[in-house]
XYZ file of N, CA and C in Angstrom:
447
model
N 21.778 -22.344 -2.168
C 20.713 -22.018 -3.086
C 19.717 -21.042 -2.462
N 19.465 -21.132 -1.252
C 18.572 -20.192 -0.462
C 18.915 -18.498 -0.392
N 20.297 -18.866 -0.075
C 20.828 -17.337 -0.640
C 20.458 -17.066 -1.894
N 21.119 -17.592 -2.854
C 20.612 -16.645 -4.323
C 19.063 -16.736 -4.086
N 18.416 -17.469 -3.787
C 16.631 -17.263 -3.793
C 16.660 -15.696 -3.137
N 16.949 -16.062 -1.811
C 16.665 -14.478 -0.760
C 17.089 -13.465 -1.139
N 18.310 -13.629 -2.158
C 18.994 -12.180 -2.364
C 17.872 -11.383 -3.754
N 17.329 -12.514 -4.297
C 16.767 -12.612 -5.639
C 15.110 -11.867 -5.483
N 14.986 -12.131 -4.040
C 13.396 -11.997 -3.445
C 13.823 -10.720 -2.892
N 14.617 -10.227 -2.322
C 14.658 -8.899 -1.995
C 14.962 -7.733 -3.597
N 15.922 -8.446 -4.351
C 16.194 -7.274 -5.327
C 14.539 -7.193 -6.226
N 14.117 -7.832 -6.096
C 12.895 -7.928 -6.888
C 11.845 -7.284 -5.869
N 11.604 -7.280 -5.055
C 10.517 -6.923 -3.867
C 11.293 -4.941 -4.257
N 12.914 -4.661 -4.330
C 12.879 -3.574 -4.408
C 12.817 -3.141 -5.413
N 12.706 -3.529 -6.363
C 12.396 -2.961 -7.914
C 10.842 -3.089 -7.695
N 10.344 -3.467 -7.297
C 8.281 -3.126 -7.147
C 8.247 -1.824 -6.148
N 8.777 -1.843 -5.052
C 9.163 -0.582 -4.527
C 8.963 0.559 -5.511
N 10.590 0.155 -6.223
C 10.661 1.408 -7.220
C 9.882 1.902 -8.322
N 9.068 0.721 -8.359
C 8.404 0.935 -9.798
C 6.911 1.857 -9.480
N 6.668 1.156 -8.096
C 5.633 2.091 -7.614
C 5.514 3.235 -6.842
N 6.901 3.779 -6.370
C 7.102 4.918 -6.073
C 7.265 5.833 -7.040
N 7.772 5.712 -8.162
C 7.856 6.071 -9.753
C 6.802 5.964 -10.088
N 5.662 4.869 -10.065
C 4.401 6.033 -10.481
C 3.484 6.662 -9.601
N 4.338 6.794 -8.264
C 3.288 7.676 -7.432
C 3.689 9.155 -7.822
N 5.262 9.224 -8.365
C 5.386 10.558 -8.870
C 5.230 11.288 -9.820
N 4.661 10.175 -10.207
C 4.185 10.351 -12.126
C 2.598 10.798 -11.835
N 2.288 10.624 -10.572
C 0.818 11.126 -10.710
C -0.106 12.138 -11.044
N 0.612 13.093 -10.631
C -0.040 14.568 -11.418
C 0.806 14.800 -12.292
N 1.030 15.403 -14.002
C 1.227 15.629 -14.744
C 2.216 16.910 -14.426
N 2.063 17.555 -13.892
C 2.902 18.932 -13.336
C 3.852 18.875 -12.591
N 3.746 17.457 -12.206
C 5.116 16.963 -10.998
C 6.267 16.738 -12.287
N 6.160 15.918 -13.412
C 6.659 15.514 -14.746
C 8.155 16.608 -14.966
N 9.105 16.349 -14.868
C 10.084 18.053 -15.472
C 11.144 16.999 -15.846
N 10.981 16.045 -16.181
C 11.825 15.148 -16.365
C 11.632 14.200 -17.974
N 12.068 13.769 -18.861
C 12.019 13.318 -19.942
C 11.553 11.192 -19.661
N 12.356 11.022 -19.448
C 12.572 9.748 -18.359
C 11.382 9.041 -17.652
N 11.086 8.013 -17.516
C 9.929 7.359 -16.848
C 10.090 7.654 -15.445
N 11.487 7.066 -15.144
C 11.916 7.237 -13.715
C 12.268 8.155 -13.118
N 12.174 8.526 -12.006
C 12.431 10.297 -11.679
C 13.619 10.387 -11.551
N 14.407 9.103 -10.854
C 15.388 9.026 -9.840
C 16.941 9.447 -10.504
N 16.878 9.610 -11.731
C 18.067 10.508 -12.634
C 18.018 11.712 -12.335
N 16.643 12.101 -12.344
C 16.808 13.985 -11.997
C 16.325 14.035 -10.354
N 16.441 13.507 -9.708
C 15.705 13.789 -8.702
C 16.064 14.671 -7.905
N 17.031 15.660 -8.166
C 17.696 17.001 -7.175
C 16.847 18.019 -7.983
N 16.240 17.611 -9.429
C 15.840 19.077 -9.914
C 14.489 18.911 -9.562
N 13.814 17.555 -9.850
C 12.574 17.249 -9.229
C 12.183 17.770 -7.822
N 13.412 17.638 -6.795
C 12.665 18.011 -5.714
C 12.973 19.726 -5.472
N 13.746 19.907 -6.453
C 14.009 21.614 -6.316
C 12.934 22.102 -6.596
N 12.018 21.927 -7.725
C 11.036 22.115 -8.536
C 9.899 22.078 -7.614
N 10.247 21.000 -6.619
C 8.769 20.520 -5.861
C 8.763 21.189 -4.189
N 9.940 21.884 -3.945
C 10.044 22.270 -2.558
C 8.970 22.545 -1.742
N 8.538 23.504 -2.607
C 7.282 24.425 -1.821
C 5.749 23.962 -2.288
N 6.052 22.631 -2.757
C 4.278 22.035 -2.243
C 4.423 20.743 -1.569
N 3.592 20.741 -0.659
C 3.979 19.877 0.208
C 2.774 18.553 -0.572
N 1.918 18.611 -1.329
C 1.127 18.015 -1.846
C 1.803 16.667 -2.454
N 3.027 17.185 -3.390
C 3.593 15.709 -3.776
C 4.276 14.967 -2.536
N 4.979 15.823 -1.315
C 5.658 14.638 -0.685
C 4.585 14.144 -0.154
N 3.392 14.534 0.176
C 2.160 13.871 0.731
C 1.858 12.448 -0.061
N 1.793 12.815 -1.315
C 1.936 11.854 -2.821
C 3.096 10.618 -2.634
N 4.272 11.503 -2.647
C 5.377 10.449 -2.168
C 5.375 9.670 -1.034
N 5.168 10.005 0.213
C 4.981 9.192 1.403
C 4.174 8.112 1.214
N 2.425 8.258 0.341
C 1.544 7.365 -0.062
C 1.842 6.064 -0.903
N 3.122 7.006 -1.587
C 3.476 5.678 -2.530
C 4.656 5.699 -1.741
N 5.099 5.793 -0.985
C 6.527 4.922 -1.000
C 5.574 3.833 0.383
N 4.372 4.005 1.179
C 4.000 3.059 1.849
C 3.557 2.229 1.120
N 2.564 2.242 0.237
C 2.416 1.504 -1.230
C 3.474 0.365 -1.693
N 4.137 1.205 -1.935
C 5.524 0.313 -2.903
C 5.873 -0.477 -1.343
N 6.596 -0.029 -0.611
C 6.801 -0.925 0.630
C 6.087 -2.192 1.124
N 4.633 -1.827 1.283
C 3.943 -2.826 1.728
C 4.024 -4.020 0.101
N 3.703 -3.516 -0.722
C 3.535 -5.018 -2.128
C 5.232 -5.330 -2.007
N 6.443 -4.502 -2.092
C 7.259 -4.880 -2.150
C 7.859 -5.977 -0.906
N 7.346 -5.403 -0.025
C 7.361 -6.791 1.403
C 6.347 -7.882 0.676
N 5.308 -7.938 0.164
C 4.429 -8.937 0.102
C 5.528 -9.529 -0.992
N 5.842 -9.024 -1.974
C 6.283 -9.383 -3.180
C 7.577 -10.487 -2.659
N 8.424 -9.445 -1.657
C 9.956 -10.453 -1.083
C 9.371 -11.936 -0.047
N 8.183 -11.191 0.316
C 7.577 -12.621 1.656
C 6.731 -13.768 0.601
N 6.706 -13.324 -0.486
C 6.029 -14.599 -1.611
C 7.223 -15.739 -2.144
N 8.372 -14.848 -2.475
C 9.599 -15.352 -2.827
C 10.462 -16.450 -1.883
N 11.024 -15.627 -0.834
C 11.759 -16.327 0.212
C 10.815 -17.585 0.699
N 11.643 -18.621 1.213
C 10.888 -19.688 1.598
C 10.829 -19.492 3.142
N 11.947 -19.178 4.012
C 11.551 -18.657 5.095
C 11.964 -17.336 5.585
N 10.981 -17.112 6.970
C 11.361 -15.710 7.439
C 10.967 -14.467 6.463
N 9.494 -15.057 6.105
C 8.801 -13.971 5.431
C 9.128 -12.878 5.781
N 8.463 -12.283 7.192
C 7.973 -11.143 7.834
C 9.016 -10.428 7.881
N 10.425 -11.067 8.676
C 11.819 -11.011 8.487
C 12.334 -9.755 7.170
N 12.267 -11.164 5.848
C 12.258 -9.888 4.628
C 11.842 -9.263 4.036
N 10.509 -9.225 4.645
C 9.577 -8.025 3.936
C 10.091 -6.546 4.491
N 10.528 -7.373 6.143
C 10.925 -5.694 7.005
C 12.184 -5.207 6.588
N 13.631 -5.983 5.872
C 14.538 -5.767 5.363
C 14.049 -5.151 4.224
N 12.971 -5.205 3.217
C 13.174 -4.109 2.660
C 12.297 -2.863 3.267
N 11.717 -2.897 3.928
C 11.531 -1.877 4.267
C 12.553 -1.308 4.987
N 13.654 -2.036 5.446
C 14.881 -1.192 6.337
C 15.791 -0.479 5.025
N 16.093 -1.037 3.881
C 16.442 -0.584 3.099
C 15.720 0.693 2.406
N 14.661 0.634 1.706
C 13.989 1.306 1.577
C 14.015 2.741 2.364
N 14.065 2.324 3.790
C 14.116 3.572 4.690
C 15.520 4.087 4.620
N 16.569 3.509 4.463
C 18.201 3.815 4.421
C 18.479 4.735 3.240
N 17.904 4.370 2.454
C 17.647 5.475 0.906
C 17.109 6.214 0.894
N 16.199 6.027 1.586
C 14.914 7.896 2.150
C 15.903 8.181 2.875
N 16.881 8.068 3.982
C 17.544 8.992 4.670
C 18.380 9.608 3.747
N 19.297 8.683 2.953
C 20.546 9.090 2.481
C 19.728 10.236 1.389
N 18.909 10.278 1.127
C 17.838 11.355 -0.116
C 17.560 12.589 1.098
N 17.246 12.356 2.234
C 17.222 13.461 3.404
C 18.422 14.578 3.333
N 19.475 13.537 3.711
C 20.628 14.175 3.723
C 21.196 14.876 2.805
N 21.239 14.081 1.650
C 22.030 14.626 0.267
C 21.186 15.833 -0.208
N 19.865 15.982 -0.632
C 18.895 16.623 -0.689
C 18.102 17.458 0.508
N 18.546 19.080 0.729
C 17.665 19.917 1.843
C 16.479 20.089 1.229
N 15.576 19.588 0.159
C 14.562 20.314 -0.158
C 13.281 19.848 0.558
N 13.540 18.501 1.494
C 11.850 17.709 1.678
C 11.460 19.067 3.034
N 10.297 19.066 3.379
C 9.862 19.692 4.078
C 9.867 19.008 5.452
N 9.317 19.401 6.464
C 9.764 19.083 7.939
C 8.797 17.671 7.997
N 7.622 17.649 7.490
C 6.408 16.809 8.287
C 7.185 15.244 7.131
N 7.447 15.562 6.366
C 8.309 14.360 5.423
C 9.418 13.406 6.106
N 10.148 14.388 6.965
C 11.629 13.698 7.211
C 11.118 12.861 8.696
N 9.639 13.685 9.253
C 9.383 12.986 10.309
C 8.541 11.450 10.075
N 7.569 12.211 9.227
C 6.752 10.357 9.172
C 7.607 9.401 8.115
N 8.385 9.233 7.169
C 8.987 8.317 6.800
C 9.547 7.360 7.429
N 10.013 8.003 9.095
C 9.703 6.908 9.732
C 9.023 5.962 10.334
N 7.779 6.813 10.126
C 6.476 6.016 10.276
C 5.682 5.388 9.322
N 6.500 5.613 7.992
C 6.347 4.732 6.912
C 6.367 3.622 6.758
N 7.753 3.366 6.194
C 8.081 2.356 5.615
C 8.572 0.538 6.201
N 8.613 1.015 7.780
C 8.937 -0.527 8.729
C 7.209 -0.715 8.763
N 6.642 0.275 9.377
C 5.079 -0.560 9.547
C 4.386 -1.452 8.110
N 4.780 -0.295 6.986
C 4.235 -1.209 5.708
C 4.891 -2.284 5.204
N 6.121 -2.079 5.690
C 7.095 -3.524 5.074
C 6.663 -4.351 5.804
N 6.493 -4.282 7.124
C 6.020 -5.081 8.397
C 4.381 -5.743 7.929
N 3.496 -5.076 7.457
C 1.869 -5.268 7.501
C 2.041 -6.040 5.554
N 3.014 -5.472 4.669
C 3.057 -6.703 3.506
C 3.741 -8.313 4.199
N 4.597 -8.211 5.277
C 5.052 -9.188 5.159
C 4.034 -10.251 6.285
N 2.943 -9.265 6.980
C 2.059 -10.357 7.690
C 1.023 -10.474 6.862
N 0.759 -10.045 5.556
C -0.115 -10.170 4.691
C -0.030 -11.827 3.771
N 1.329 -11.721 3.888
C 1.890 -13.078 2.704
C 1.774 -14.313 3.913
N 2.307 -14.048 5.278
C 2.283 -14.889 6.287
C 0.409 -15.500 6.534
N -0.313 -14.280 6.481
C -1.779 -14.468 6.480
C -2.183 -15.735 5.899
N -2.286 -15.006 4.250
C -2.599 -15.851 3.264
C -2.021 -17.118 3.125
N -0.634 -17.515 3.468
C 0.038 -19.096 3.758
C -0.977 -19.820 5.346
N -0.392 -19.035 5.678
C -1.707 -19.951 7.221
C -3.246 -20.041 6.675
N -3.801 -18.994 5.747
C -5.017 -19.748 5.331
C -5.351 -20.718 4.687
N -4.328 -20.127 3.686
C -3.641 -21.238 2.401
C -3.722 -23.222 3.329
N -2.625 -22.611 3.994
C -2.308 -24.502 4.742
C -3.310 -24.837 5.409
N -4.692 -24.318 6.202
C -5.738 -24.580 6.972
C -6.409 -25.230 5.905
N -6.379 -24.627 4.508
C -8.011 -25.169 3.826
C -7.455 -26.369 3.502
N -6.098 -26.335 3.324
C -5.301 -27.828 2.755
C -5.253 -29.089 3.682
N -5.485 -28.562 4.798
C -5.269 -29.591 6.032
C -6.930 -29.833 5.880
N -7.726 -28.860 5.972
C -9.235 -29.145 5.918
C -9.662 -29.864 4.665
N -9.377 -29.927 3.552
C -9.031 -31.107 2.423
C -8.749 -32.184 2.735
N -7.312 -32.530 3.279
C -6.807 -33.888 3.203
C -7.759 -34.319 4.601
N -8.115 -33.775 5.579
C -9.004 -34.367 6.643
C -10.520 -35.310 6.023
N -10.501 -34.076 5.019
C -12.144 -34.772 4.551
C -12.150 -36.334 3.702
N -10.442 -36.223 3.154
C -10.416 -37.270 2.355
C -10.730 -38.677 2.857
């Protein structure tokens, strides 16, 4: 049963990912060349379109740390153990799909292909000590409760 939970807490932690990297690209109106909510159908013409401003991948990097970090919080709320664990699995995923988008796609610019790796493990990493946080505060006030009783 823990499996389907964990597998269930990651596909969901990466659909918040996606949903908020999708509207980090939805953010300026001029980025838009697409019909579609989601970019990720056109996304070879999107980034053809977008080569030469470096402004949206600036945009994109913001939200894909964004989406990373809630999407770790989101998988470390779910799973019962080894929060931190799967918050950083999706951020390892997460990062495996920014490469394979590197590769398949020459259009990102140089300063992009470098910090994505400085993306997405630290924010998957800092959602999943966020959920760990809030449970250790969580269980202190509860222990500080039943003490008083």
């Amino acid at each position: 049963m823990n499996f389907l939970r964990n597998t269930f807490a990651v596909l969901v932690g990466l659909a918040v990912a996606g949903i908020l990297i999708s509207l980090g690209v939805r953010l300026n109106s001029a980025w838009i060349t697409y019909d579609e909510y989601a970019p990720f159908k056109h996304w070879k013409s999107l980034l053809q379109s977008m080569e030469h401003k470096p402004y949206f991948f600036v945009a994109l990097l913001i939200s894909s740390g964004i989406g990373a970090t809630i999407g770790g919080v989101v998988t470390a709320v779910l799973v019962k153990y080894a929060k931190v664990a799967y918050a950083i699995l999706i951020g390892f995923i997460l990062l495996f799909i920014a490469m394979l988008d590197i590769i398949i796609y020459p259009y990102h610019p140089t300063f992009y292909k470098i910090l994505i790796f400085l993306t997405f493990f630290p924010c998957a990493w800092m959602g999943g000590k966020i959920t760990e946080i809030i449970y250790k505060r969580k269980k202190r006030k509860l222990q500080r409760l039943a003490n008083k009783k």
